[in-house]
Amino acid sequence: PWLVQTSDLAVTYPNGHQALYPTSLTIYPGEILVLLGASGAGKSTLLRSLNGLVRPSEGEIILSDIGRPQRDKRVLREHRRKTGMVFQQHHLIGRLTVLANVLLGRVATRGNWRSLFPWSREDKLEALAVLDRVGLVDKALVRADALSGGQQQRVGIARALIQKPRLMLADEPVASLDPVTAESVLTLLHDICKTDHLTAVVSLHQIEFAKKFADRIIGLSHGTVVFEGKPDALGDDA
Ligand code: ADP
Ligand code: ADP
């Protein structure tokens, strides 16, 4: 069984820069797939094209159960609703509370944000429950910009979790954190994915983290896949 396939997916940006050369890959349910590569390798481009944040210029994305998002807007909407995104710069709204930031993850599932206000008791309880999972329920009413970088990234994970995603896309989620905090955030993300049988695609540039947290690694260089395999198959000098 597989969840997502890409068939010769390629991205050329409007300025003519080809960031991803035709790439065919399969994402399996429940796996943590790490995209490993240096800055500029095309990790973010591939990751963003997986949920339509970047428009592929060639090739196709196929979802085993719901279909082809490039061909059908309804499929794209359903796919996005079921896909959680975690960003390097977490994109929290600093002057809102942690709780409000997590609740904003609901916008992705409900579409129309006006229908969300006022927040229902059920939504608030759900937000507290996901904050509890990332160890921050005691910070629910604190302004987001009062948290440390690692805590903010945990809130970013909680905001994705409130969508009840089946696929998690994390674009360099720990690139702006110190190594110890980075490892703790990746451990949390790993444990949540395994507990929930959540499929995750995570881009990283540190080989040690890729080896520790990936079930499978895809190495990218200059927009091309240069490695695909289990962490053990990746030499220390790679
Ligand atoms: P990574 O995530 O591995 O750092 P990216 O996918 O962000 O790599 O970028 C791959 C290449 O595409 C880089 O050379 C980058 O400068 C370029 N690129 C990224 N976004 C755009 C864009 N919107 N327009 C043009 N070039 C871009
Ligand atoms: P990140 O660090 O998240 O990869 P960047 O700083 O590389 O982000 O890029 C910031 C924004 O600029 C993104 O929207 C990216 O797509 C765009 N971008 C990146 N590289 C280029 C480029 N060479 N030309 C045009 N836009 C770019």
Short mmCIF file of C-alpha atoms and ligand atoms in Angstrom, two decimals:
data_model
loop_
_atom_site.label_atom_id
_atom_site.label_comp_id
_atom_site.label_asym_id
_atom_site.label_seq_id
_atom_site.Cartn_x
_atom_site.Cartn_y
_atom_site.Cartn_z
CA PRO A 1 0.00 0.00 0.00
CA TRP A 2 1.05 3.56 -0.65
CA LEU A 3 -0.40 6.95 0.19
CA VAL A 4 1.14 9.41 -2.26
CA GLN A 5 3.00 8.97 -5.52
CA THR A 6 4.66 11.55 -7.66
CA SER A 7 5.18 10.82 -11.31
CA ASP A 8 7.98 12.81 -12.99
CA LEU A 9 7.13 15.80 -10.83
CA ALA A 10 9.18 18.85 -11.78
CA VAL A 11 9.13 22.51 -10.80
CA THR A 12 10.46 25.45 -12.76
CA TYR A 13 9.82 28.80 -11.07
CA PRO A 14 8.43 31.72 -13.07
CA ASN A 15 11.90 33.28 -13.25
CA GLY A 16 13.03 30.21 -15.23
CA HIS A 17 14.94 28.53 -12.43
CA GLN A 18 14.38 24.76 -12.41
CA ALA A 19 14.37 23.80 -8.72
CA LEU A 20 13.15 20.21 -9.14
CA TYR A 21 13.95 17.85 -12.02
CA PRO A 22 11.46 15.06 -12.85
CA THR A 23 11.06 13.08 -9.65
CA SER A 24 9.03 9.91 -9.16
CA LEU A 25 8.63 8.76 -5.61
CA THR A 26 6.25 6.86 -3.39
CA ILE A 27 5.26 7.76 0.16
CA TYR A 28 4.04 4.85 2.28
CA PRO A 29 1.45 5.10 5.05
CA GLY A 30 2.91 5.58 8.51
CA GLU A 31 6.47 6.21 7.42
CA ILE A 32 8.68 9.13 8.33
CA LEU A 33 10.35 10.12 5.10
CA VAL A 34 13.18 12.60 5.43
CA LEU A 35 14.24 14.82 2.53
CA LEU A 36 17.92 15.42 3.14
CA GLY A 37 19.98 18.00 1.31
CA ALA A 38 21.91 21.22 1.53
CA SER A 39 20.26 24.61 1.33
CA GLY A 40 18.97 25.16 -2.20
CA ALA A 41 18.76 21.42 -3.00
CA GLY A 42 15.04 21.64 -3.69
CA LYS A 43 13.63 20.13 -0.46
CA SER A 44 11.23 22.95 0.19
CA THR A 45 10.11 23.00 -3.44
CA LEU A 46 9.32 19.27 -3.40
CA LEU A 47 7.61 19.46 -0.02
CA ARG A 48 5.48 22.45 -0.98
CA SER A 49 4.51 20.94 -4.30
CA LEU A 50 3.15 17.92 -2.41
CA ASN A 51 0.21 19.96 -1.18
CA GLY A 52 -0.03 22.49 -3.96
CA LEU A 53 1.73 25.43 -2.34
CA VAL A 54 4.09 25.32 -5.32
CA ARG A 55 2.65 24.58 -8.72
CA PRO A 56 4.39 21.71 -10.51
CA SER A 57 5.37 22.57 -14.06
CA GLU A 58 5.44 18.91 -15.13
CA GLY A 59 4.30 15.58 -13.80
CA GLU A 60 1.64 14.57 -11.39
CA ILE A 61 0.75 13.87 -7.78
CA ILE A 62 -1.52 10.92 -7.10
CA LEU A 63 -3.22 10.20 -3.78
CA SER A 64 -4.09 6.53 -3.53
CA ASP A 65 -7.50 7.07 -1.98
CA ILE A 66 -8.74 10.48 -3.12
CA GLY A 67 -7.23 11.00 -6.54
CA ARG A 68 -5.35 13.63 -8.48
CA PRO A 69 -5.26 17.09 -6.84
CA GLN A 70 -3.96 18.84 -9.95
CA ARG A 71 -6.99 17.70 -11.93
CA ASP A 72 -9.76 18.26 -9.43
CA LYS A 73 -10.10 21.24 -7.07
CA ARG A 74 -12.20 19.18 -4.65
CA VAL A 75 -9.44 16.62 -4.36
CA LEU A 76 -6.92 19.41 -3.73
CA ARG A 77 -9.13 20.88 -1.00
CA GLU A 78 -9.66 17.55 0.71
CA HIS A 79 -5.95 16.75 0.46
CA ARG A 80 -4.99 20.10 2.04
CA ARG A 81 -7.54 19.67 4.78
CA LYS A 82 -5.96 16.37 5.70
CA THR A 83 -2.37 17.64 5.46
CA GLY A 84 -0.68 19.41 8.37
CA MET A 85 2.18 21.82 7.63
CA VAL A 86 4.98 22.72 10.00
CA PHE A 87 7.29 25.53 8.88
CA GLN A 88 10.82 26.55 9.79
CA GLN A 89 9.65 29.98 10.90
CA HIS A 90 6.52 28.44 12.45
CA HIS A 91 4.37 31.40 11.29
CA LEU A 92 2.68 31.95 14.66
CA ILE A 93 0.88 35.21 15.31
CA GLY A 94 2.98 36.61 18.15
CA ARG A 95 0.42 38.84 19.79
CA LEU A 96 -2.24 36.14 19.96
CA THR A 97 -2.30 33.55 22.70
CA VAL A 98 -0.88 30.10 22.21
CA LEU A 99 -4.44 28.73 22.38
CA ALA A 100 -5.66 31.08 19.63
CA ASN A 101 -2.73 30.11 17.42
CA VAL A 102 -3.59 26.44 17.79
CA LEU A 103 -7.26 27.16 17.07
CA LEU A 104 -6.22 28.83 13.82
CA GLY A 105 -5.23 25.34 12.63
CA ARG A 106 -8.99 24.76 12.47
CA VAL A 107 -9.26 27.22 9.60
CA ALA A 108 -7.51 24.66 7.42
CA THR A 109 -10.18 22.07 8.15
CA ARG A 110 -13.26 24.30 8.07
CA GLY A 111 -12.38 26.46 5.09
CA ASN A 112 -14.54 29.42 5.97
CA TRP A 113 -12.89 31.13 8.95
CA ARG A 114 -15.95 33.21 9.79
CA SER A 115 -17.82 30.07 10.72
CA LEU A 116 -15.23 29.47 13.44
CA PHE A 117 -16.10 32.41 15.70
CA PRO A 118 -16.79 32.37 18.49
CA TRP A 119 -14.69 29.31 19.17
CA SER A 120 -16.82 26.47 20.40
CA ARG A 121 -16.18 24.75 23.69
CA GLU A 122 -15.39 21.61 21.71
CA ASP A 123 -12.74 23.42 19.65
CA LYS A 124 -11.14 24.87 22.78
CA LEU A 125 -11.03 21.49 24.49
CA GLU A 126 -9.47 20.00 21.38
CA ALA A 127 -6.86 22.78 21.29
CA LEU A 128 -6.00 22.13 24.94
CA ALA A 129 -5.74 18.42 24.23
CA VAL A 130 -3.21 18.92 21.40
CA LEU A 131 -1.29 21.45 23.53
CA ASP A 132 -1.11 18.80 26.23
CA ARG A 133 0.41 16.40 23.73
CA VAL A 134 3.22 18.85 22.97
CA GLY A 135 3.72 19.59 26.67
CA LEU A 136 2.48 23.18 26.59
CA VAL A 137 -1.02 23.13 28.05
CA ASP A 138 0.17 25.39 30.89
CA LYS A 139 1.13 28.05 28.31
CA ALA A 140 -2.27 28.14 26.60
CA LEU A 141 -3.07 31.72 27.64
CA VAL A 142 0.39 33.16 27.18
CA ARG A 143 1.19 35.30 24.13
CA ALA A 144 2.92 33.21 21.48
CA ASP A 145 5.82 35.66 21.20
CA ALA A 146 6.66 35.09 24.88
CA LEU A 147 7.68 31.48 24.17
CA SER A 148 11.13 30.17 23.31
CA GLY A 149 11.91 29.03 19.76
CA GLY A 150 11.52 25.38 20.68
CA GLN A 151 8.20 26.03 22.42
CA GLN A 152 6.95 28.00 19.41
CA GLN A 153 7.81 25.10 17.14
CA ARG A 154 5.84 22.78 19.46
CA VAL A 155 2.87 25.12 19.10
CA GLY A 156 3.34 24.85 15.32
CA ILE A 157 3.08 21.07 15.68
CA ALA A 158 -0.05 21.39 17.86
CA ARG A 159 -1.62 23.71 15.26
CA ALA A 160 -1.04 21.05 12.61
CA LEU A 161 -2.37 18.28 14.87
CA ILE A 162 -5.71 19.99 15.50
CA GLN A 163 -6.43 19.36 11.81
CA LYS A 164 -6.29 15.62 12.56
CA PRO A 165 -4.04 15.26 9.53
CA ARG A 166 -3.17 12.01 7.86
CA LEU A 167 -0.06 13.53 6.30
CA MET A 168 2.36 15.88 8.01
CA LEU A 169 4.71 18.02 5.92
CA ALA A 170 7.49 19.67 7.93
CA ASP A 171 9.82 22.05 6.10
CA GLU A 172 13.13 22.36 8.02
CA PRO A 173 11.21 22.32 11.32
CA VAL A 174 14.34 22.59 13.46
CA ALA A 175 16.67 24.66 11.29
CA SER A 176 16.46 27.71 13.54
CA LEU A 177 16.88 25.82 16.83
CA ASP A 178 20.00 24.90 18.80
CA PRO A 179 20.98 21.21 18.49
CA VAL A 180 19.61 20.12 21.87
CA THR A 181 16.25 21.82 21.36
CA ALA A 182 16.18 20.60 17.75
CA GLU A 183 16.59 17.02 18.88
CA SER A 184 13.82 17.34 21.47
CA VAL A 185 11.41 18.80 18.88
CA LEU A 186 12.24 16.03 16.39
CA THR A 187 11.77 13.39 19.11
CA LEU A 188 8.35 14.83 19.89
CA LEU A 189 7.37 14.92 16.21
CA HIS A 190 8.61 11.35 15.73
CA ASP A 191 6.74 10.02 18.76
CA ILE A 192 3.48 11.73 17.79
CA CYS A 193 3.70 10.39 14.23
CA LYS A 194 4.34 6.87 15.47
CA THR A 195 1.57 6.98 18.06
CA ASP A 196 -0.97 8.30 15.55
CA HIS A 197 0.29 6.22 12.59
CA LEU A 198 0.73 9.55 10.87
CA THR A 199 2.70 9.72 7.62
CA ALA A 200 5.32 12.45 7.65
CA VAL A 201 7.66 14.07 5.14
CA VAL A 202 10.30 16.13 6.92
CA SER A 203 13.06 18.14 5.28
CA LEU A 204 16.35 18.39 7.14
CA HIS A 205 19.88 19.38 6.30
CA GLN A 206 21.64 17.55 9.17
CA ILE A 207 22.58 13.98 8.33
CA GLU A 208 22.74 12.92 12.03
CA PHE A 209 19.12 13.93 12.56
CA ALA A 210 18.04 12.27 9.32
CA LYS A 211 19.66 9.01 10.37
CA LYS A 212 18.14 9.14 13.82
CA PHE A 213 14.55 10.03 12.94
CA ALA A 214 13.90 8.77 9.41
CA ASP A 215 12.39 5.45 8.41
CA ARG A 216 13.60 6.26 4.91
CA ILE A 217 15.73 9.01 3.44
CA ILE A 218 15.62 10.73 0.08
CA GLY A 219 18.76 12.71 -0.64
CA LEU A 220 18.40 15.72 -2.90
CA SER A 221 21.10 17.72 -4.62
CA HIS A 222 20.54 20.49 -7.17
CA GLY A 223 16.92 19.44 -7.66
CA THR A 224 17.66 15.76 -8.28
CA VAL A 225 17.25 12.66 -6.12
CA VAL A 226 20.75 11.34 -5.47
CA PHE A 227 19.95 8.79 -2.75
CA GLU A 228 16.96 6.77 -1.66
CA GLY A 229 17.05 4.19 1.08
CA LYS A 230 17.12 3.26 4.75
CA PRO A 231 19.20 5.39 7.11
CA ASP A 232 21.67 2.51 7.56
CA ALA A 233 22.46 2.56 3.84
CA LEU A 234 23.66 6.15 4.05
CA GLY A 235 27.40 6.29 4.72
CA ASP A 236 28.75 8.68 7.34
CA ASP A 237 30.64 10.53 4.63
CA ALA A 238 27.53 11.17 2.51
P1 ADP B 1 15.86 23.88 -0.06
O1 ADP B 1 14.54 23.76 0.60
O2 ADP B 1 16.53 22.55 -0.26
O3 ADP B 1 16.75 24.89 0.57
P2 ADP B 1 14.41 25.24 -2.16
O4 ADP B 1 13.42 24.29 -2.69
O5 ADP B 1 13.98 26.31 -1.21
O6 ADP B 1 15.63 24.40 -1.56
O7 ADP B 1 15.13 25.96 -3.36
C1 ADP B 1 15.65 25.25 -4.48
C2 ADP B 1 16.19 26.26 -5.48
O8 ADP B 1 15.10 26.98 -6.04
C3 ADP B 1 17.12 27.30 -4.88
O9 ADP B 1 18.10 27.57 -5.84
C4 ADP B 1 16.20 28.50 -4.64
O10 ADP B 1 16.93 29.71 -4.70
C5 ADP B 1 15.24 28.39 -5.80
N1 ADP B 1 13.92 28.94 -5.50
C6 ADP B 1 13.15 28.68 -4.41
N2 ADP B 1 12.00 29.33 -4.46
C7 ADP B 1 12.03 30.03 -5.63
C8 ADP B 1 11.14 30.94 -6.25
N3 ADP B 1 9.94 31.26 -5.71
N4 ADP B 1 11.51 31.47 -7.44
C9 ADP B 1 12.68 31.17 -7.98
N5 ADP B 1 13.59 30.34 -7.45
C10 ADP B 1 13.27 29.79 -6.28
P1 ADP B 2 13.24 29.33 3.15
O1 ADP B 2 14.42 29.70 4.02
O2 ADP B 2 11.97 29.11 3.87
O3 ADP B 2 13.59 28.25 2.12
P2 ADP B 2 13.92 31.47 1.40
O4 ADP B 2 14.52 32.56 2.23
O5 ADP B 2 14.80 30.56 0.61
O6 ADP B 2 12.93 30.62 2.32
O7 ADP B 2 12.87 32.09 0.40
C1 ADP B 2 11.89 33.01 0.86
C2 ADP B 2 10.88 33.17 -0.25
O8 ADP B 2 11.52 33.56 -1.45
C3 ADP B 2 10.14 31.87 -0.56
O9 ADP B 2 8.81 32.18 -0.92
C4 ADP B 2 10.89 31.32 -1.73
O10 ADP B 2 10.03 30.52 -2.55
C5 ADP B 2 11.32 32.58 -2.45
N1 ADP B 2 12.61 32.39 -3.12
C6 ADP B 2 13.67 31.69 -2.69
N2 ADP B 2 14.67 31.70 -3.55
C7 ADP B 2 14.25 32.50 -4.58
C8 ADP B 2 14.83 32.93 -5.82
N3 ADP B 2 16.06 32.54 -6.19
N4 ADP B 2 14.09 33.73 -6.61
C9 ADP B 2 12.87 34.10 -6.24
N5 ADP B 2 12.26 33.72 -5.11
C10 ADP B 2 12.95 32.94 -4.29
#
